[in-house]
PDB file of N, CA and C in Angstrom:
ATOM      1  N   UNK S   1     -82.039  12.661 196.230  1.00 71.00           N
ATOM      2  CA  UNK S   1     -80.989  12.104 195.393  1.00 71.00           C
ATOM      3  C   UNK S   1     -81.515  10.836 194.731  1.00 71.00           C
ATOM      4  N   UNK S   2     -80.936  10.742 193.443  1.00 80.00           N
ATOM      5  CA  UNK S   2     -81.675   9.566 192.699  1.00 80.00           C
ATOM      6  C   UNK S   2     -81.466   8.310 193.195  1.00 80.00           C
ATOM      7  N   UNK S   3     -81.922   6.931 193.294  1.00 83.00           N
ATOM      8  CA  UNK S   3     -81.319   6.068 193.585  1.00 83.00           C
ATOM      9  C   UNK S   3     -81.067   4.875 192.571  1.00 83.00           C
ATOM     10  N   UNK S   4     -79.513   4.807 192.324  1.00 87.00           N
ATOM     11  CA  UNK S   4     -79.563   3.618 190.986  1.00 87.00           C
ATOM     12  C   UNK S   4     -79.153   2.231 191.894  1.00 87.00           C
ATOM     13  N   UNK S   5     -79.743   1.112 191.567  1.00 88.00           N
ATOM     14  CA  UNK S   5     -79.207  -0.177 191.640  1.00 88.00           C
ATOM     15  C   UNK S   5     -78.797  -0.804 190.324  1.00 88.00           C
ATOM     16  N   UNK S   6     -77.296  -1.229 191.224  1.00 90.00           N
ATOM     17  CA  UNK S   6     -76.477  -2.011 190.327  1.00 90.00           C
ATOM     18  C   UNK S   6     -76.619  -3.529 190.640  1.00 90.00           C
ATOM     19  N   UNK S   7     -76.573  -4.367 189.246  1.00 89.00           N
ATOM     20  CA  UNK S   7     -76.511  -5.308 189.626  1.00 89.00           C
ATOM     21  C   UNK S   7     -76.038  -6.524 188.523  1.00 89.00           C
ATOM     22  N   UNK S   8     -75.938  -7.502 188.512  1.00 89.00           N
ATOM     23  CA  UNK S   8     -75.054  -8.177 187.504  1.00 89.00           C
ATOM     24  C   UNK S   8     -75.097  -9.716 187.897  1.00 89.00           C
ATOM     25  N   UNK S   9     -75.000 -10.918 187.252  1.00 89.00           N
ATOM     26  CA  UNK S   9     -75.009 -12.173 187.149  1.00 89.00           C
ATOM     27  C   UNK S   9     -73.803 -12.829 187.391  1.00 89.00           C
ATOM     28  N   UNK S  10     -72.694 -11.980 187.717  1.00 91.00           N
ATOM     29  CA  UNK S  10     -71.695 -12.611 188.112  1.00 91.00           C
ATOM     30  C   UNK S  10     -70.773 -12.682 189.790  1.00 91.00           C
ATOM     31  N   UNK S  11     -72.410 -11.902 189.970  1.00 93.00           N
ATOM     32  CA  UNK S  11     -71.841 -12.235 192.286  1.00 93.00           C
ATOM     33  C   UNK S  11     -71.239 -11.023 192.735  1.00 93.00           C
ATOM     34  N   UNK S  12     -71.964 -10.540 193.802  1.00 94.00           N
ATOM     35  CA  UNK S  12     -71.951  -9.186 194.415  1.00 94.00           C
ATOM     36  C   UNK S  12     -69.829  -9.246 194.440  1.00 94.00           C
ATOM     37  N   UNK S  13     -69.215  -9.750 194.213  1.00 93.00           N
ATOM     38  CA  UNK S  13     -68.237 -10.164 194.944  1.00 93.00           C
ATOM     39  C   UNK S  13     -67.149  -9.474 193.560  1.00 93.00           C
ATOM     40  N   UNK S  14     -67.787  -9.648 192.253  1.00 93.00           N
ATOM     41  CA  UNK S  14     -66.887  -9.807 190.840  1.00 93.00           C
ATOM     42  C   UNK S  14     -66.644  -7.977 190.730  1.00 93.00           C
ATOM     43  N   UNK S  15     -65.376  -7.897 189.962  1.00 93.00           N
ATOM     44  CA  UNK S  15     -64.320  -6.961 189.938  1.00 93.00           C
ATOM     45  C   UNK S  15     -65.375  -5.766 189.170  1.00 93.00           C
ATOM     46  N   UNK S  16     -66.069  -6.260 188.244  1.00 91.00           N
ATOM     47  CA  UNK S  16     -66.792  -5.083 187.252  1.00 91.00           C
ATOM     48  C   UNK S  16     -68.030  -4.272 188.171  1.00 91.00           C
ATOM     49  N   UNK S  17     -68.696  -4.641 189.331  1.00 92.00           N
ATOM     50  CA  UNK S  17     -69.577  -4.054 189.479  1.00 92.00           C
ATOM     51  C   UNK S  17     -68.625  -3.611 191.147  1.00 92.00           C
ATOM     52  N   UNK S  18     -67.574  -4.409 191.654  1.00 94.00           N
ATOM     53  CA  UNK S  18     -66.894  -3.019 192.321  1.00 94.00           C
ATOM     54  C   UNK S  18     -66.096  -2.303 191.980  1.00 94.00           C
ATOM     55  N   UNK S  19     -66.146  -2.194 190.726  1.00 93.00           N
ATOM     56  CA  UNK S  19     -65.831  -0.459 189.911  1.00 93.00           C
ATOM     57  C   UNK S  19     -66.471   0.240 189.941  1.00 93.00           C
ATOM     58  N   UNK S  20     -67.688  -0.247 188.846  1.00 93.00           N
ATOM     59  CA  UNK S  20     -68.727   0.771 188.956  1.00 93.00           C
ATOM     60  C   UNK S  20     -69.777   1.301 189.926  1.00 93.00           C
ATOM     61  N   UNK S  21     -69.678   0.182 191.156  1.00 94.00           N
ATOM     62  CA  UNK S  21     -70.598   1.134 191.901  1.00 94.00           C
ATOM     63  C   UNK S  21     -69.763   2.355 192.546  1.00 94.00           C
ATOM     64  N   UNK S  22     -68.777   2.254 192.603  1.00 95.00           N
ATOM     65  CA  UNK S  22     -67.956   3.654 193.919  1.00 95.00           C
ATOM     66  C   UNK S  22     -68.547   4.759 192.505  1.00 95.00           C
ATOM     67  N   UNK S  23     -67.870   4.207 190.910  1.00 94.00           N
ATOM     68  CA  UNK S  23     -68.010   5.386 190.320  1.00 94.00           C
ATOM     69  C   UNK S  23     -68.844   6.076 190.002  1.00 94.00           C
ATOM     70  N   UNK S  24     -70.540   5.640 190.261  1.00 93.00           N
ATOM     71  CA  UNK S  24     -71.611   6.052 190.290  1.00 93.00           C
ATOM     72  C   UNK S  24     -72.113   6.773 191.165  1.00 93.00           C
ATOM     73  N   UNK S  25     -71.546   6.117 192.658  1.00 94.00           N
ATOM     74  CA  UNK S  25     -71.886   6.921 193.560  1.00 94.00           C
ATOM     75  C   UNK S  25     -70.955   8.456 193.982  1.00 94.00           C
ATOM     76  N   UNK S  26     -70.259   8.378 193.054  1.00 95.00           N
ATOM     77  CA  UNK S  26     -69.228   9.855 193.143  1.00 95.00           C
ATOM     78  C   UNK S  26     -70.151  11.055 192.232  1.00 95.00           C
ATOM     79  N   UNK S  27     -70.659  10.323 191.535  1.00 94.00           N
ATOM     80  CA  UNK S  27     -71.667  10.976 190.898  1.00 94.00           C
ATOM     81  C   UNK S  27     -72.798  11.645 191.195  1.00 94.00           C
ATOM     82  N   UNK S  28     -72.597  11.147 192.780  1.00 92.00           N
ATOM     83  CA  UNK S  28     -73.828  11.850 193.655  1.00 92.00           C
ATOM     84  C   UNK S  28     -75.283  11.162 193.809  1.00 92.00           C
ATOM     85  N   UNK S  29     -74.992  10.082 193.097  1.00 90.00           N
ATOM     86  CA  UNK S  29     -76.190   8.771 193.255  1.00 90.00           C
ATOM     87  C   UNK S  29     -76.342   8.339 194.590  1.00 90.00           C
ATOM     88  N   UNK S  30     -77.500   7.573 195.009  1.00 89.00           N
ATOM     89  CA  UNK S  30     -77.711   7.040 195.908  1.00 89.00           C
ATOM     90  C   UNK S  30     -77.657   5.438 195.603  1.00 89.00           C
ATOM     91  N   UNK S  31     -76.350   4.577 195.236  1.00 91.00           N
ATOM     92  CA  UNK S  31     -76.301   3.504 195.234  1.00 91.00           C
ATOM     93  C   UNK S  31     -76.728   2.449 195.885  1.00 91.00           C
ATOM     94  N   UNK S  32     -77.483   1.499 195.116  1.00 89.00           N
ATOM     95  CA  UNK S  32     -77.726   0.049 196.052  1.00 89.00           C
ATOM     96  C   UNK S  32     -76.851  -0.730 195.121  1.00 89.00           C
ATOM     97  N   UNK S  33     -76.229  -1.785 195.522  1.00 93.00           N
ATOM     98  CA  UNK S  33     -75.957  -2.936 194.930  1.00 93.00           C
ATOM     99  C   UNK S  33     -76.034  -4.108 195.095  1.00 93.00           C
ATOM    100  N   UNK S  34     -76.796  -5.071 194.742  1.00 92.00           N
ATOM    101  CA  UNK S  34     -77.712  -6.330 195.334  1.00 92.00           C
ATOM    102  C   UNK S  34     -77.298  -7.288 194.002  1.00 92.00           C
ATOM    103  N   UNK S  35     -76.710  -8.396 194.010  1.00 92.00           N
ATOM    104  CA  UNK S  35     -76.309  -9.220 192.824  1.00 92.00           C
ATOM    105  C   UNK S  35     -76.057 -10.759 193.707  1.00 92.00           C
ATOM    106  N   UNK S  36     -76.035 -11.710 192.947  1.00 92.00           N
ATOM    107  CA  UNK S  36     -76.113 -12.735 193.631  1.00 92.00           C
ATOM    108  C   UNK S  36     -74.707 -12.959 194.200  1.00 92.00           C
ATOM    109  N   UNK S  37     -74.648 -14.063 195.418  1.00 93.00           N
ATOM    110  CA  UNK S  37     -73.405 -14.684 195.975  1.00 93.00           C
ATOM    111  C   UNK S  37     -72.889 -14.778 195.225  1.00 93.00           C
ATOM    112  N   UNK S  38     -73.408 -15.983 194.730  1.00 91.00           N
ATOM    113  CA  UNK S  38     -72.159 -16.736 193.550  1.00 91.00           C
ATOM    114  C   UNK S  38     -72.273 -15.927 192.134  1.00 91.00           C
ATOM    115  N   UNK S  39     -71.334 -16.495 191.487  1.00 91.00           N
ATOM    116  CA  UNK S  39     -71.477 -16.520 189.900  1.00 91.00           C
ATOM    117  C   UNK S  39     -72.978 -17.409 189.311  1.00 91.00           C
ATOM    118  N   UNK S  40     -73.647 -17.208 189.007  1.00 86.00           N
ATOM    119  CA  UNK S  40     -74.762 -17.185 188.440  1.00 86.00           C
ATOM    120  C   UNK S  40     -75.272 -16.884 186.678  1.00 86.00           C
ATOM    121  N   UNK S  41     -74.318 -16.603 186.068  1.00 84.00           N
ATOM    122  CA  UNK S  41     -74.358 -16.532 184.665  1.00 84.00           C
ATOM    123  C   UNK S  41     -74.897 -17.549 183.876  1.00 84.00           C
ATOM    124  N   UNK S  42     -75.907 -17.195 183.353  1.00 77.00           N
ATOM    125  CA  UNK S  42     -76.331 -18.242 182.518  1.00 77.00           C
ATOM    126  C   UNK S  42     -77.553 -18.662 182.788  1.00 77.00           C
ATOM    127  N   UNK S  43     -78.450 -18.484 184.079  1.00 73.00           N
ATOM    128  CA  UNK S  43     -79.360 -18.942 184.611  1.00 73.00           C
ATOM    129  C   UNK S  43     -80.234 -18.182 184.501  1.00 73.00           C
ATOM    130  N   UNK S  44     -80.186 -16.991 184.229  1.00 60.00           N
ATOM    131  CA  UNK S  44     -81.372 -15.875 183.507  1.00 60.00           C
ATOM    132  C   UNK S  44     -82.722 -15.522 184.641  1.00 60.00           C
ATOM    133  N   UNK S  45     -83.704 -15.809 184.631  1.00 58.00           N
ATOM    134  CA  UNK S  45     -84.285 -15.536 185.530  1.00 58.00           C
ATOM    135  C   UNK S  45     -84.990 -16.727 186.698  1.00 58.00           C
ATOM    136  N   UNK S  46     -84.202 -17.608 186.150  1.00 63.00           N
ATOM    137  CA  UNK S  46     -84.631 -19.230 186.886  1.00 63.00           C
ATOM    138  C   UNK S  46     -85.365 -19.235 188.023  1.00 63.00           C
ATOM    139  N   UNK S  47     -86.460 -19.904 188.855  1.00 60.00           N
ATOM    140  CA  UNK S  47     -86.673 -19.455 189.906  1.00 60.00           C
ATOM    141  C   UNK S  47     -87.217 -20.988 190.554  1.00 60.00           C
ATOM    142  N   UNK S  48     -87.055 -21.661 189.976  1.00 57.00           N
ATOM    143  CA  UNK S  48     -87.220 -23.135 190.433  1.00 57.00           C
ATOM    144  C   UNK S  48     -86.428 -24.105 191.822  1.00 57.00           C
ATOM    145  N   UNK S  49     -85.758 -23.432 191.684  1.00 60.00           N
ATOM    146  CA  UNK S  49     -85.177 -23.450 193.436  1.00 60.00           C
ATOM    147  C   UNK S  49     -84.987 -22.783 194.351  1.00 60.00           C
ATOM    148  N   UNK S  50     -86.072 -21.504 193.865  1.00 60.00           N
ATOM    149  CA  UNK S  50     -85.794 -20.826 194.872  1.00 60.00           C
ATOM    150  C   UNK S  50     -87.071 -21.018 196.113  1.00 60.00           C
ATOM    151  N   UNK S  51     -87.618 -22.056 195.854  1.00 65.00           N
ATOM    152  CA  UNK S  51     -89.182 -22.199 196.182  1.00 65.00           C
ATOM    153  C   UNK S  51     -88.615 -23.120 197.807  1.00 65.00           C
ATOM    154  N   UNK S  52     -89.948 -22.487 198.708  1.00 70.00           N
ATOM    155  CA  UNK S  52     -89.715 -23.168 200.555  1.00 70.00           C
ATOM    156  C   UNK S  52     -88.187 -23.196 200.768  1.00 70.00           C
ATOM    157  N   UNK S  53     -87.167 -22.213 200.891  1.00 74.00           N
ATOM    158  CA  UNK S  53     -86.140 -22.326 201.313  1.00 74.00           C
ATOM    159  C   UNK S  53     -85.782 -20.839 201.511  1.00 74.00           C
ATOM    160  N   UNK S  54     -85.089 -20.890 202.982  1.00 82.00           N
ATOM    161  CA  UNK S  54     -84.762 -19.187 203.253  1.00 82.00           C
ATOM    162  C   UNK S  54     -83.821 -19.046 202.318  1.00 82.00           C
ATOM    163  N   UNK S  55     -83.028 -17.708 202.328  1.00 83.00           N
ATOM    164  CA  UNK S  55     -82.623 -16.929 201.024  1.00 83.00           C
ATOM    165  C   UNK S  55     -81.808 -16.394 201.907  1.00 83.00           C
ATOM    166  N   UNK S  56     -80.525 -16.821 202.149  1.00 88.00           N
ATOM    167  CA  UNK S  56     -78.973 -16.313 202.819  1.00 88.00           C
ATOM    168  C   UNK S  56     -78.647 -14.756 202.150  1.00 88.00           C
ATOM    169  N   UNK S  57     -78.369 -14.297 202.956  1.00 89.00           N
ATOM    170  CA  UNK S  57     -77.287 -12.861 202.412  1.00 89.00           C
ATOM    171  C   UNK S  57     -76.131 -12.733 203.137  1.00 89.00           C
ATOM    172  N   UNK S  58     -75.302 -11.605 202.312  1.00 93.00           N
ATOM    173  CA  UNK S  58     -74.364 -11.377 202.832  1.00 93.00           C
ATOM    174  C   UNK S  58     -73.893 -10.094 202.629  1.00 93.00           C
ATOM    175  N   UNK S  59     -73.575  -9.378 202.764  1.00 93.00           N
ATOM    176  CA  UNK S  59     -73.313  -7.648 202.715  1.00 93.00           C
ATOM    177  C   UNK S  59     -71.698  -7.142 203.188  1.00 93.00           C
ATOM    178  N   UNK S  60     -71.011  -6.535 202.505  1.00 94.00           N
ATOM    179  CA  UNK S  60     -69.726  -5.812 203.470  1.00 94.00           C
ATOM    180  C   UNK S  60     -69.573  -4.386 202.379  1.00 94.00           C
ATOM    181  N   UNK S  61     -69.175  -3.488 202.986  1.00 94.00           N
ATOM    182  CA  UNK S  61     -69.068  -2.065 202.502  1.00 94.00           C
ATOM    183  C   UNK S  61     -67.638  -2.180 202.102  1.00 94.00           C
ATOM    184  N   UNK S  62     -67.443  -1.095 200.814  1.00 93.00           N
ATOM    185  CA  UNK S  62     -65.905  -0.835 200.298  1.00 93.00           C
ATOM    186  C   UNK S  62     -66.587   0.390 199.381  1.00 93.00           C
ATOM    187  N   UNK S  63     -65.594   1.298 199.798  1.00 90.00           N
ATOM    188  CA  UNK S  63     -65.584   2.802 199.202  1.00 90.00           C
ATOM    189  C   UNK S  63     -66.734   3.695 199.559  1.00 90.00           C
ATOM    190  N   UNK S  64     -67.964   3.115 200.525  1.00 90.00           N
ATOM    191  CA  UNK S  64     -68.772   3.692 200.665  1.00 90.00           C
ATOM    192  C   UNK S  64     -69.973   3.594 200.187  1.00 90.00           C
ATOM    193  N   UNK S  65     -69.601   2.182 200.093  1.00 93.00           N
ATOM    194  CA  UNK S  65     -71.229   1.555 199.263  1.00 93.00           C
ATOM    195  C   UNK S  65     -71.274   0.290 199.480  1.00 93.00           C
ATOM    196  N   UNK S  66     -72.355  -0.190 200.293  1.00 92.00           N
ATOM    197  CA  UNK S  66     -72.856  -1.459 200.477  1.00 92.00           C
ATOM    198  C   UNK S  66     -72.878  -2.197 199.547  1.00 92.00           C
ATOM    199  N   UNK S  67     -72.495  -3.620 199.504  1.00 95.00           N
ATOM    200  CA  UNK S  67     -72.391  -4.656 198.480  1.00 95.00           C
ATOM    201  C   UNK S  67     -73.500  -5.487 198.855  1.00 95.00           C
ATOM    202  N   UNK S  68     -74.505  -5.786 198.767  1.00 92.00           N
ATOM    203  CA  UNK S  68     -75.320  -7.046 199.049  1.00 92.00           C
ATOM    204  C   UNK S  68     -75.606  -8.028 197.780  1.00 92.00           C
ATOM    205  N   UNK S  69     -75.053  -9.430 198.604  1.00 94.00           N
ATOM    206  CA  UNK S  69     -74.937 -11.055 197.992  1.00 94.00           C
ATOM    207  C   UNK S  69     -76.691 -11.447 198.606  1.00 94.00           C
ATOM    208  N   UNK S  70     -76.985 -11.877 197.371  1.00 91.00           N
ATOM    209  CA  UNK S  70     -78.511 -12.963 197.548  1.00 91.00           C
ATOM    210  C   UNK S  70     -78.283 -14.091 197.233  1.00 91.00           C
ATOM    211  N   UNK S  71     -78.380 -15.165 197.971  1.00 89.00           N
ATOM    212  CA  UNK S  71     -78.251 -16.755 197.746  1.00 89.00           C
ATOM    213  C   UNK S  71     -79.249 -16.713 196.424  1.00 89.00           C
ATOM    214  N   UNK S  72     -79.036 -16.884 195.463  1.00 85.00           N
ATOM    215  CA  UNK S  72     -79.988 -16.550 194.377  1.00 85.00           C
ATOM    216  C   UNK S  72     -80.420 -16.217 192.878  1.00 85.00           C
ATOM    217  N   UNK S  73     -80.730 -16.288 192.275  1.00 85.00           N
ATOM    218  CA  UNK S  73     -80.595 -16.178 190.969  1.00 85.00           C
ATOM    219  C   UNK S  73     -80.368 -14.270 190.629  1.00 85.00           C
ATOM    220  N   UNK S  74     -80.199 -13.981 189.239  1.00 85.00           N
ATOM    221  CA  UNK S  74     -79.778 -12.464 189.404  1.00 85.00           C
ATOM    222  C   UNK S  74     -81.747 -11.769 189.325  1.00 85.00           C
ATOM    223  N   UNK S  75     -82.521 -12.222 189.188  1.00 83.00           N
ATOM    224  CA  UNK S  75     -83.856 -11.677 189.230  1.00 83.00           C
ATOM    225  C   UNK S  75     -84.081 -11.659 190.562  1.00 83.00           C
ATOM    226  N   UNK S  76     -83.955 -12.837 190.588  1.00 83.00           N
ATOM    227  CA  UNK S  76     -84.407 -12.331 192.902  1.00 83.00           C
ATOM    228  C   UNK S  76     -83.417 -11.279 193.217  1.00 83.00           C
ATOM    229  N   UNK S  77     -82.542 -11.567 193.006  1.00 85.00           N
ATOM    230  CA  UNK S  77     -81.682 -10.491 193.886  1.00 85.00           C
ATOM    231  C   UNK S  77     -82.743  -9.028 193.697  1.00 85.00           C
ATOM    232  N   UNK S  78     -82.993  -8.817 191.844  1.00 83.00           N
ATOM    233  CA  UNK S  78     -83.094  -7.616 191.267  1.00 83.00           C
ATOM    234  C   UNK S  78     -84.614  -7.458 192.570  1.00 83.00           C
ATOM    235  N   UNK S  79     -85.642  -8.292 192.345  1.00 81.00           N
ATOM    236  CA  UNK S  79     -86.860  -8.473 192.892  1.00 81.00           C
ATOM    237  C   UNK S  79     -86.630  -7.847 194.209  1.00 81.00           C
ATOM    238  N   UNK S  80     -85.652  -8.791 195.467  1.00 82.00           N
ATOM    239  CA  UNK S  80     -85.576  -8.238 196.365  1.00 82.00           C
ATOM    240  C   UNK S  80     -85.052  -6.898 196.676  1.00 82.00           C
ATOM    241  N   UNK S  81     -84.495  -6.645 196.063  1.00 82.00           N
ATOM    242  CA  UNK S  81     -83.724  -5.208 196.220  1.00 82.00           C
ATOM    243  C   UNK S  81     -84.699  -4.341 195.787  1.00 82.00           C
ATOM    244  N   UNK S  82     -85.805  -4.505 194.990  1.00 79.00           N
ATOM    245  CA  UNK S  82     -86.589  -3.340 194.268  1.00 79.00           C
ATOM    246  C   UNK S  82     -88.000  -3.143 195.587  1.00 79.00           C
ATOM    247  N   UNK S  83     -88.159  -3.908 196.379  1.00 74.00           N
ATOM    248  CA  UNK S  83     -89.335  -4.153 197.053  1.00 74.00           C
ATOM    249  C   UNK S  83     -89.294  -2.955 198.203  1.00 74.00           C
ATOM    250  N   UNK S  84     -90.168  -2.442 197.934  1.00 68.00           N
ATOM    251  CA  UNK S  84     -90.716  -1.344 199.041  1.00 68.00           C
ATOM    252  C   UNK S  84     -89.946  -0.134 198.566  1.00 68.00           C
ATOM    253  N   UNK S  85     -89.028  -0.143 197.743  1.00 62.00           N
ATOM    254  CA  UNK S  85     -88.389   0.920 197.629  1.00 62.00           C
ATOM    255  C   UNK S  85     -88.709   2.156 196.716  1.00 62.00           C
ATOM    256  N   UNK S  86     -89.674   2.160 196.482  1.00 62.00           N
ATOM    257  CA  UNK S  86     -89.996   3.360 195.095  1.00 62.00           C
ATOM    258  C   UNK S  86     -89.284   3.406 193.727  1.00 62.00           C
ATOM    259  N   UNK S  87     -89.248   4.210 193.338  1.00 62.00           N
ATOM    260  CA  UNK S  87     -88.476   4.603 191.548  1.00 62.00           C
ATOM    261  C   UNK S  87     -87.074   4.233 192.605  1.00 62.00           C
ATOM    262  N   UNK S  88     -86.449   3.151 191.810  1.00 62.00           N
ATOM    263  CA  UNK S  88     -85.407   2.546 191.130  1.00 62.00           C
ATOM    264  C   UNK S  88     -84.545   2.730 190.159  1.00 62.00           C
ATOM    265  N   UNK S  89     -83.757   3.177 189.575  1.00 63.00           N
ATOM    266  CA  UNK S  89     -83.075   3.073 188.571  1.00 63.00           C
ATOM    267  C   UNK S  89     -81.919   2.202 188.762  1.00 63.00           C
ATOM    268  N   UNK S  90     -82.030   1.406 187.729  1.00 63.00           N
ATOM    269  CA  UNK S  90     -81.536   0.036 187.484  1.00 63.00           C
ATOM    270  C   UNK S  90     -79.902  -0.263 186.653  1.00 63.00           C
ATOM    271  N   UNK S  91     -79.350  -0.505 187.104  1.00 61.00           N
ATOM    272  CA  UNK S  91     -77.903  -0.622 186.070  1.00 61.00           C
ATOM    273  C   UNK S  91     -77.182  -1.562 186.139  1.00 61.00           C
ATOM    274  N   UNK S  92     -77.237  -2.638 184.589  1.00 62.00           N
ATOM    275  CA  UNK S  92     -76.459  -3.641 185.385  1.00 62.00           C
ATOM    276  C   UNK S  92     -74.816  -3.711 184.898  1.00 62.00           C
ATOM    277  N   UNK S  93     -74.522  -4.446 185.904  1.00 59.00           N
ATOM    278  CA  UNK S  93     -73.401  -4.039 186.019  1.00 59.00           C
ATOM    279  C   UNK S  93     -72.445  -4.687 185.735  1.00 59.00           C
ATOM    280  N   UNK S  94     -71.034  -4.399 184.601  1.00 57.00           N
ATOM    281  CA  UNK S  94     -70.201  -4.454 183.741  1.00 57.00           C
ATOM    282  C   UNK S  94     -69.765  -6.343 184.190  1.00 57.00           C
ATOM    283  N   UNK S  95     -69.348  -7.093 183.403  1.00 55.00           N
ATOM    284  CA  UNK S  95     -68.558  -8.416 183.536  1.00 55.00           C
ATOM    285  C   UNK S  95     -67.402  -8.283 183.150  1.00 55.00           C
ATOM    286  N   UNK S  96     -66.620  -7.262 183.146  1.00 54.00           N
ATOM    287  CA  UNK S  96     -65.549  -7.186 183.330  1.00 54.00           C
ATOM    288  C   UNK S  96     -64.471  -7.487 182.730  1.00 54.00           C
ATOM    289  N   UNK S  97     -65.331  -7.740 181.504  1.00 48.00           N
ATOM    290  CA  UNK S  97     -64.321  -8.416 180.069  1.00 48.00           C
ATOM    291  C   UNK S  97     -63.933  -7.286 178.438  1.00 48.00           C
TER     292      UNK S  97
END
C-alpha cells in the first residue's frame, strides 16, 4: 500500500490536515502525518534553532491515523518523518481557509 505523508505549517493539531488525513486514508493509503506542534507559518524552512537541542514530540490517534507534533519547523518535521522510510509521497496539507 502506498504511503502518503501529510503535512502542513500550521501544527499537527489544525482543523485542515485532520480532515484530510482520515480522507486519504479511506482511500486505502498508508498515512503518516508529522507537522509541527505549534503554528509555525511563515518560517519556511528555518533551521537555526534547531541546532544542540532535543526535539519534543507528541502524537495521539483520531479516526485511525496517527497525528505526530515535532517541536519544530515544518522541514524538520518533513525531514524527520521521511528518514529511513523509503518512497514517500508527500501532501501538504490544506490551512483551512
Amino acid at each position: 500500500m502506498p504511503r502518503v505523508l501529510i503535512t502542513n505549517d500550521d501544527g499537527y493539531l489544525a482543523p485542515g490536515i485532520r480532515a484530510l488525513a482520515p480522507a486519504i486514508a479511506q482511500l486505502g493509503y498508508d498515512v503518516l502525518v508529522v507537522a509541527p506542534l505549534v503554528d509555525e507559518s511563515g518560517v519556511g524552512s528555518a533551521r537555526a534553532r534547531m541546532i544542540d537541542r532535543p526535539i519534543r514530540t507528541a502524537a495521539e490517534e483520531e479516526h485511525g491515523v496517527t497525528f505526530t507534533g515535532i517541536d519544530g519547523t515544518p522541514a524538520l518535521a518533513v525531514t524527520r518523518a521521511c528518514s529511513g522510510r523509503g518512497r514517500t509521497w508527500c501532501c501538504p496539507g490544506s490551512t483551512g481557509a
